[in-house]
Short mmCIF file of C-alpha atoms in Angstrom, two decimals:
data_model
loop_
_atom_site.label_atom_id
_atom_site.label_comp_id
_atom_site.label_asym_id
_atom_site.label_seq_id
_atom_site.Cartn_x
_atom_site.Cartn_y
_atom_site.Cartn_z
CA UNK N 448 5.18 6.19 -4.23
CA UNK N 449 2.84 4.60 -6.73
CA UNK N 450 3.27 2.78 -10.03
CA UNK N 451 -0.46 2.73 -10.76
CA UNK N 452 -1.94 6.00 -9.55
CA UNK N 453 -1.77 9.48 -10.94
CA UNK N 454 -0.19 11.98 -8.55
CA UNK N 455 -3.56 13.76 -8.51
CA UNK N 456 -4.96 10.85 -6.46
CA UNK N 457 -7.03 12.20 -3.56
CA UNK N 458 -5.85 9.73 -0.92
CA UNK N 459 -2.26 10.51 -1.83
CA UNK N 460 -2.95 14.23 -1.35
CA UNK N 461 -4.61 13.69 2.04
CA UNK N 462 -1.76 11.54 3.35
CA UNK N 463 0.96 13.87 2.12
CA UNK N 464 -0.81 16.84 3.72
CA UNK N 465 -0.94 14.94 7.02
CA UNK N 466 2.78 14.11 6.85
CA UNK N 467 3.58 17.72 6.06
CA UNK N 468 1.57 18.92 9.06
CA UNK N 469 3.60 16.47 11.15
CA UNK N 470 6.74 18.28 10.03
CA UNK N 471 8.04 15.65 7.63
CA UNK N 472 9.61 16.24 4.23
CA UNK N 473 7.86 14.28 1.49
CA UNK N 474 8.85 13.27 -2.02
CA UNK N 475 6.23 11.74 -4.32
CA UNK N 476 7.05 9.34 -7.16
CA UNK N 477 4.14 8.52 -9.42
CA UNK N 478 2.43 8.94 -12.76
CA UNK N 479 1.01 11.93 -14.57
CA UNK N 480 1.97 15.60 -14.40
CA UNK N 481 4.10 16.84 -11.51
CA UNK N 482 2.03 20.00 -11.13
CA UNK N 483 -0.99 17.86 -10.23
CA UNK N 484 0.79 16.30 -7.26
CA UNK N 485 0.42 17.33 -3.62
CA UNK N 486 1.60 20.95 -3.23
CA UNK N 487 3.31 20.05 0.06
CA UNK N 488 5.66 17.57 -1.65
CA UNK N 489 8.40 17.40 -4.24
CA UNK N 490 6.77 15.52 -7.10
CA UNK N 491 8.60 13.37 -9.66
CA UNK N 492 6.45 11.82 -12.35
CA UNK N 493 6.65 9.27 -15.15
CA UNK N 494 4.47 8.66 -18.17
CA UNK N 495 1.49 6.36 -17.77
CA UNK N 496 1.47 3.33 -20.05
CA UNK N 497 0.12 -0.18 -20.40
CA UNK N 498 0.65 -3.22 -18.22
CA UNK N 499 4.29 -3.73 -19.22
CA UNK N 500 5.20 -0.13 -18.42
CA UNK N 501 3.35 -0.32 -15.10
CA UNK N 502 5.31 -3.46 -14.18
CA UNK N 503 8.54 -1.66 -15.11
CA UNK N 504 7.58 1.28 -12.87
CA UNK N 505 6.80 -1.13 -10.03
CA UNK N 506 10.32 -2.56 -10.21
CA UNK N 507 12.26 0.63 -10.86
CA UNK N 508 10.48 3.45 -8.99
CA UNK N 509 11.43 2.08 -5.55
CA UNK N 510 15.08 2.29 -6.59
CA UNK N 511 14.62 6.04 -7.19
CA UNK N 512 13.09 6.65 -3.76
CA UNK N 513 15.36 8.67 -1.49
CA UNK N 514 13.26 8.70 1.67
CA UNK N 515 13.98 6.88 4.90
CA UNK N 516 10.39 5.65 4.80
CA UNK N 517 8.79 4.45 1.56
CA UNK N 518 4.98 4.50 1.42
CA UNK N 519 3.62 2.27 -1.36
CA UNK N 520 0.08 3.10 -2.53
CA UNK N 521 -0.65 0.08 -4.71
CA UNK N 522 0.24 -3.64 -4.73
CA UNK N 523 2.65 -3.31 -7.65
CA UNK N 524 4.84 -0.73 -5.98
CA UNK N 525 4.58 -2.50 -2.61
CA UNK N 526 6.08 -5.62 -4.16
CA UNK N 527 8.79 -3.59 -5.87
CA UNK N 528 9.55 -1.62 -2.71
CA UNK N 529 9.97 -4.85 -0.74
CA UNK N 530 12.64 -6.01 -3.20
CA UNK N 531 14.30 -2.57 -3.14
CA UNK N 532 14.41 -2.66 0.66
CA UNK N 533 16.32 -5.94 0.56
CA UNK N 534 18.78 -4.55 -2.00
CA UNK N 535 19.39 -1.46 0.13
CA UNK N 536 20.17 -3.60 3.14
CA UNK N 537 22.85 -5.44 1.18
CA UNK N 538 24.69 -2.16 0.58
CA UNK N 539 24.11 -0.91 4.12
CA UNK N 540 21.21 1.48 3.41
CA UNK N 541 18.08 0.97 5.44
CA UNK N 542 14.57 2.16 4.74
CA UNK N 543 11.21 1.30 6.25
CA UNK N 544 8.26 0.16 4.12
CA UNK N 545 4.67 1.31 4.62
CA UNK N 546 2.06 -0.52 2.54
CA UNK N 547 -1.22 1.33 2.02
CA UNK N 548 -4.01 -1.06 1.04
CA UNK N 549 -7.07 0.93 0.10
CA UNK N 550 -9.01 -1.61 -1.95
CA UNK N 551 -9.58 -5.37 -2.12
CA UNK N 552 -7.32 -5.93 -5.11
CA UNK N 553 -8.49 -9.45 -5.90
CA UNK N 554 -12.14 -8.35 -5.99
CA UNK N 555 -11.30 -5.17 -7.87
CA UNK N 556 -9.92 -7.20 -10.77
CA UNK N 557 -13.37 -8.73 -11.24
CA UNK N 558 -14.60 -5.24 -12.07
CA UNK N 559 -12.09 -4.82 -14.91
CA UNK N 560 -13.13 -6.07 -18.33
CA UNK N 561 -9.49 -6.45 -19.37
CA UNK N 562 -8.59 -8.74 -16.43
CA UNK N 563 -9.10 -12.06 -18.20
CA UNK N 564 -6.90 -14.67 -19.82
CA UNK N 565 -3.14 -14.27 -19.53
CA UNK N 566 -3.41 -10.56 -18.72
CA UNK N 567 -5.81 -11.25 -15.87
CA UNK N 568 -3.60 -14.03 -14.52
CA UNK N 569 -0.56 -11.72 -14.47
CA UNK N 570 -2.58 -9.00 -12.74
CA UNK N 571 -3.81 -11.48 -10.13
CA UNK N 572 -0.22 -12.58 -9.51
CA UNK N 573 0.85 -8.96 -9.01
CA UNK N 574 -2.04 -8.46 -6.57
CA UNK N 575 -0.98 -11.50 -4.53
CA UNK N 576 2.64 -10.34 -4.48
CA UNK N 577 1.46 -6.93 -3.34
CA UNK N 578 -0.62 -8.38 -0.52
CA UNK N 579 2.35 -10.52 0.55
CA UNK N 580 4.53 -7.41 0.60
CA UNK N 581 1.89 -5.57 2.62
CA UNK N 582 1.90 -8.31 5.25
CA UNK N 583 5.69 -8.02 5.52
CA UNK N 584 5.77 -4.21 5.68
CA UNK N 585 6.98 -2.29 8.70
CA UNK N 586 3.56 -0.61 8.80
CA UNK N 587 0.34 -1.84 7.20
CA UNK N 588 -2.26 0.84 6.52
CA UNK N 589 -5.76 0.01 5.26
CA UNK N 590 -8.52 2.34 4.09
CA UNK N 591 -11.43 0.48 5.67
CA UNK N 592 -12.33 -2.01 8.36
CA UNK N 593 -13.21 -4.77 5.88
CA UNK N 594 -9.71 -4.86 4.36
CA UNK N 595 -7.18 -7.49 5.53
CA UNK N 596 -9.20 -8.29 8.65
CA UNK N 597 -6.83 -11.11 9.58
CA UNK N 598 -3.95 -8.68 10.18
CA UNK N 599 -4.16 -7.65 13.84
CA UNK N 600 -1.61 -4.83 13.66
CA UNK N 601 -3.01 -2.88 10.73
CA UNK N 602 -3.72 0.84 11.01
CA UNK N 603 -7.11 1.90 9.63
CA UNK N 604 -6.95 5.28 7.88
CA UNK N 605 -10.40 5.91 6.43
CA UNK N 606 -11.07 8.04 3.37
CA UNK N 607 -13.01 10.66 5.27
CA UNK N 608 -13.49 14.20 3.98
CA UNK N 609 -10.53 16.54 4.35
CA UNK N 610 -12.10 19.96 4.81
CA UNK N 611 -8.88 21.72 3.81
CA UNK N 612 -9.42 20.44 0.25
CA UNK N 613 -13.15 21.17 -0.02
CA UNK N 614 -15.29 24.28 -0.44
CA UNK N 615 -17.57 25.12 2.43
CA UNK N 616 -21.28 24.40 1.95
CA UNK N 617 -23.14 27.29 0.38
CA UNK N 618 -26.18 28.25 -1.62
CA UNK N 619 -27.11 26.24 -4.67
CA UNK N 620 -26.94 27.72 -8.15
CA UNK N 621 -30.18 29.01 -9.70
CA UNK N 622 -30.09 26.18 -12.26
CA UNK N 623 -30.07 22.52 -11.16
CA UNK N 624 -26.71 20.83 -11.45
CA UNK N 625 -25.52 17.37 -10.42
CA UNK N 626 -21.90 16.42 -9.81
CA UNK N 627 -19.70 13.34 -9.91
CA UNK N 628 -15.99 13.34 -9.02
CA UNK N 629 -13.88 10.21 -9.45
CA UNK N 630 -12.93 7.50 -11.92
CA UNK N 631 -15.33 7.39 -14.85
CA UNK N 632 -16.25 3.90 -16.01
CA UNK N 633 -19.40 1.88 -16.59
CA UNK N 634 -19.27 0.02 -13.26
CA UNK N 635 -18.97 3.32 -11.39
CA UNK N 636 -22.21 4.56 -12.91
CA UNK N 637 -20.90 6.50 -15.90
CA UNK N 638 -23.70 5.58 -18.29
CA UNK N 639 -26.31 5.39 -15.54
CA UNK N 640 -25.59 9.07 -14.81
CA UNK N 641 -26.00 9.97 -18.47
CA UNK N 642 -29.27 8.03 -18.63
CA UNK N 643 -30.54 9.78 -15.49
CA UNK N 644 -29.79 13.29 -16.73
CA UNK N 645 -31.21 12.51 -20.14
CA UNK N 646 -34.46 11.39 -18.49
CA UNK N 647 -34.60 14.41 -16.14
CA UNK N 648 -34.95 17.51 -18.33
CA UNK N 649 -33.56 20.71 -16.89
CA UNK N 650 -30.61 19.14 -15.09
CA UNK N 651 -26.94 19.64 -15.95
CA UNK N 652 -24.14 17.27 -14.96
CA UNK N 653 -20.47 17.98 -14.23
CA UNK N 654 -18.13 14.97 -14.47
CA UNK N 655 -14.62 15.32 -13.08
CA UNK N 656 -12.14 12.47 -13.38
CA UNK N 657 -10.23 10.15 -15.72
CA UNK N 658 -12.19 8.14 -18.27
CA UNK N 659 -11.70 4.39 -18.66
CA UNK N 660 -10.27 3.71 -22.15
CA UNK N 661 -12.78 0.95 -22.85
CA UNK N 662 -15.70 3.35 -22.27
CA UNK N 663 -14.27 6.37 -24.06
CA UNK N 664 -15.84 6.01 -27.51
CA UNK N 665 -19.33 5.22 -26.22
CA UNK N 666 -19.14 8.06 -23.68
CA UNK N 667 -18.01 10.69 -26.17
CA UNK N 668 -20.74 9.63 -28.59
CA UNK N 669 -23.39 9.93 -25.85
CA UNK N 670 -22.40 13.39 -24.66
CA UNK N 671 -22.35 14.64 -28.26
CA UNK N 672 -25.99 13.63 -28.71
CA UNK N 673 -28.61 16.42 -28.93
CA UNK N 674 -30.13 15.58 -25.54
CA UNK N 675 -26.83 15.72 -23.65
CA UNK N 676 -24.55 18.06 -25.60
CA UNK N 677 -25.52 21.12 -23.57
CA UNK N 678 -26.19 19.30 -20.31
CA UNK N 679 -23.06 17.24 -19.62
CA UNK N 680 -19.62 18.74 -19.05
CA UNK N 681 -16.56 16.52 -18.65
CA UNK N 682 -13.62 18.28 -17.00
CA UNK N 683 -11.08 15.44 -17.08
CA UNK N 684 -8.69 14.55 -14.29
CA UNK N 685 -7.91 17.35 -11.84
CA UNK N 686 -6.10 17.50 -8.48
CA UNK N 687 -8.45 17.21 -5.48
CA UNK N 688 -8.63 20.89 -4.57
CA UNK N 689 -9.40 21.88 -8.17
CA UNK N 690 -11.85 19.00 -8.61
CA UNK N 691 -13.97 20.04 -5.67
CA UNK N 692 -14.34 23.64 -6.79
CA UNK N 693 -17.07 22.23 -9.04
CA UNK N 694 -19.10 21.43 -5.91
CA UNK N 695 -19.69 25.12 -5.26
CA UNK N 696 -23.27 25.79 -6.26
CA UNK N 697 -24.04 22.18 -7.22
CA UNK N 698 -27.34 20.76 -5.98
CA UNK N 699 -26.66 17.02 -5.88
CA UNK N 700 -23.80 14.51 -5.79
CA UNK N 701 -24.29 11.28 -7.76
CA UNK N 702 -23.13 7.86 -6.60
CA UNK N 703 -24.64 5.33 -9.01
CA UNK N 704 -22.09 2.54 -8.63
CA UNK N 705 -22.87 -1.04 -9.66
CA UNK N 706 -23.00 -3.69 -6.94
CA UNK N 707 -19.71 -5.28 -8.00
CA UNK N 708 -17.80 -7.60 -5.62
CA UNK N 709 -15.30 -4.83 -4.83
CA UNK N 710 -17.95 -2.18 -4.18
CA UNK N 711 -20.46 -4.13 -2.07
CA UNK N 712 -18.48 -4.00 1.19
CA UNK N 713 -16.83 -0.64 0.54
CA UNK N 714 -17.97 2.93 1.02
CA UNK N 715 -16.86 5.49 -1.59
CA UNK N 716 -14.88 8.40 -0.17
CA UNK N 717 -16.84 10.80 -2.36
CA UNK N 718 -19.95 10.12 -0.26
CA UNK N 719 -18.29 11.79 2.71
CA UNK N 720 -17.03 14.60 0.50
CA UNK N 721 -20.46 15.24 -1.01
CA UNK N 722 -21.87 15.53 2.51
CA UNK N 723 -19.08 17.86 3.62
CA UNK N 724 -19.93 20.11 0.67
CA UNK N 725 -23.59 20.11 1.65
CA UNK N 726 -24.79 18.22 -1.43
CA UNK N 727 -27.81 15.96 -1.40
CA UNK N 728 -26.74 12.49 -2.52
CA UNK N 729 -28.41 10.10 -4.94
CA UNK N 730 -26.93 6.63 -4.52
CA UNK N 731 -27.57 3.10 -5.65
CA UNK N 732 -28.19 0.65 -2.84
CA UNK N 733 -24.65 -0.29 -1.86
CA UNK N 734 -25.23 -1.41 1.74
CA UNK N 735 -22.92 0.94 3.59
CA UNK N 736 -23.73 4.02 1.51
CA UNK N 737 -27.43 3.28 1.89
CA UNK N 738 -27.00 2.94 5.65
CA UNK N 739 -25.36 6.38 5.90
CA UNK N 740 -28.09 8.03 3.85
CA UNK N 741 -30.89 6.27 5.76
CA UNK N 742 -29.46 7.29 9.14
CA UNK N 743 -28.79 10.90 8.18
CA UNK N 744 -31.60 11.71 5.74
CA UNK N 745 -28.95 13.26 3.50
CA UNK N 746 -30.06 11.74 0.22
CA UNK N 747 -32.02 9.12 -1.65
CA UNK N 748 -31.29 5.48 -2.46
CA UNK N 749 -32.38 4.30 -5.91
CA UNK N 750 -32.18 1.05 -7.80
CA UNK N 751 -31.22 2.32 -11.24
CA UNK N 752 -30.92 5.29 -13.59
CA UNK N 753 -34.69 5.56 -13.90
CA UNK N 754 -35.00 5.90 -10.15
CA UNK N 755 -32.26 8.52 -10.13
CA UNK N 756 -34.05 10.49 -12.85
CA UNK N 757 -37.31 10.36 -10.91
CA UNK N 758 -35.54 11.65 -7.80
CA UNK N 759 -33.91 14.52 -9.69
CA UNK N 760 -37.23 15.47 -11.27
CA UNK N 761 -38.97 15.38 -7.89
CA UNK N 762 -36.41 17.66 -6.30
CA UNK N 763 -36.58 20.05 -9.24
CA UNK N 764 -40.36 20.26 -8.80
CA UNK N 765 -40.08 20.62 -4.99
CA UNK N 766 -36.89 22.52 -4.12
CA UNK N 767 -38.06 22.89 -0.51
CA UNK N 768 -37.72 19.12 -0.10
CA UNK N 769 -34.28 19.26 -1.69
CA UNK N 770 -33.20 22.00 0.70
CA UNK N 771 -34.28 19.87 3.68
CA UNK N 772 -32.12 17.03 2.36
CA UNK N 773 -29.21 19.40 1.75
CA UNK N 774 -29.48 20.68 5.32
CA UNK N 775 -29.28 17.09 6.55
CA UNK N 776 -26.25 16.53 4.32
CA UNK N 777 -24.54 19.57 5.78
CA UNK N 778 -25.14 18.29 9.32
CA UNK N 779 -23.87 14.82 8.43
CA UNK N 780 -20.83 16.31 6.73
CA UNK N 781 -19.64 17.67 10.06
CA UNK N 782 -19.32 14.09 11.35
CA UNK N 783 -17.51 12.24 8.56
CA UNK N 784 -14.31 14.31 8.44
CA UNK N 785 -10.65 13.46 8.77
CA UNK N 786 -8.96 13.86 12.09
CA UNK N 787 -7.57 11.13 14.31
CA UNK N 788 -7.05 8.66 11.44
CA UNK N 789 -4.63 10.85 9.51
CA UNK N 790 -2.93 12.08 12.67
CA UNK N 791 -2.29 8.48 13.72
CA UNK N 792 -0.94 7.73 10.23
CA UNK N 793 1.51 10.62 10.33
CA UNK N 794 2.63 9.73 13.85
CA UNK N 795 3.20 6.10 12.84
CA UNK N 796 5.28 7.09 9.81
CA UNK N 797 7.29 9.55 11.91
CA UNK N 798 7.98 6.79 14.46
CA UNK N 799 9.66 4.74 11.71
CA UNK N 800 12.24 7.49 11.28
CA UNK N 801 13.62 7.09 14.80
#
């Protein structure tokens, strides 16, 4: 259940697939279009809206949940689910609460241009209420080791690559093509990617994911420009399996995130997925991403869009070097895959049913 995420969310799909493999029946309550939800679940969706509508969803969606275990994927719905759990107990209905914390919500707000003034204060309050609900949950799940370190009984379920949702590594297309899959906003490298492709003639770029409203006008103007109109293709939000079909034949995966407070200690899940697809990776110097690429030889670390453009141009001029990097990516991709983490998650949820 989520009041903030679209049902096409990749982590949601991975967790639902794991629960389904465990033999559990799953219902998903979230935003967007039901057909984009996990195919293993019954999906019920609501319309996305602004902050007021999201707060309303956070309060009301938990009351619609029919499961014996409620998994909350964001702080808003965790807080709402905690209240709903108390109300159910009053009328003699019991349900367990699982809180899934996959980002540092306080730090993430510093990456949002809208999170200032009264709106930012309300969002920060929601984040704190969500963290408090997570601490009181029957099961606390986190997406990385750096999250909620002070909670000794958390279960770490990393965002590793789920091979059932990805194409197998294969040959690259005849023409050079870079790929980015995920949220599209300035801090996640949206305009850095456009700058890089513009400065590296011959390259095309596929972008798959939702576009931040505050960046929409500038983005659409850029990709309509003569230098980018034929090179950049935006495919919008797609479910994970459909999103990753664009990796077939791609040469490179881009990861040009800014060093924001929320990103510095994290590692993007798409890094693992790029590797599993056999794509060479071009990344900015976020410490943990840079460490993976340095230890595996599966890509290049750059400081900015100019560095990314230089790397793309070098690989276009020397495809043999690119193929060596892609071979290293393919080898690394066999390591960073889901397995025990998701199995432990499904087992822990199943244990709450007994």
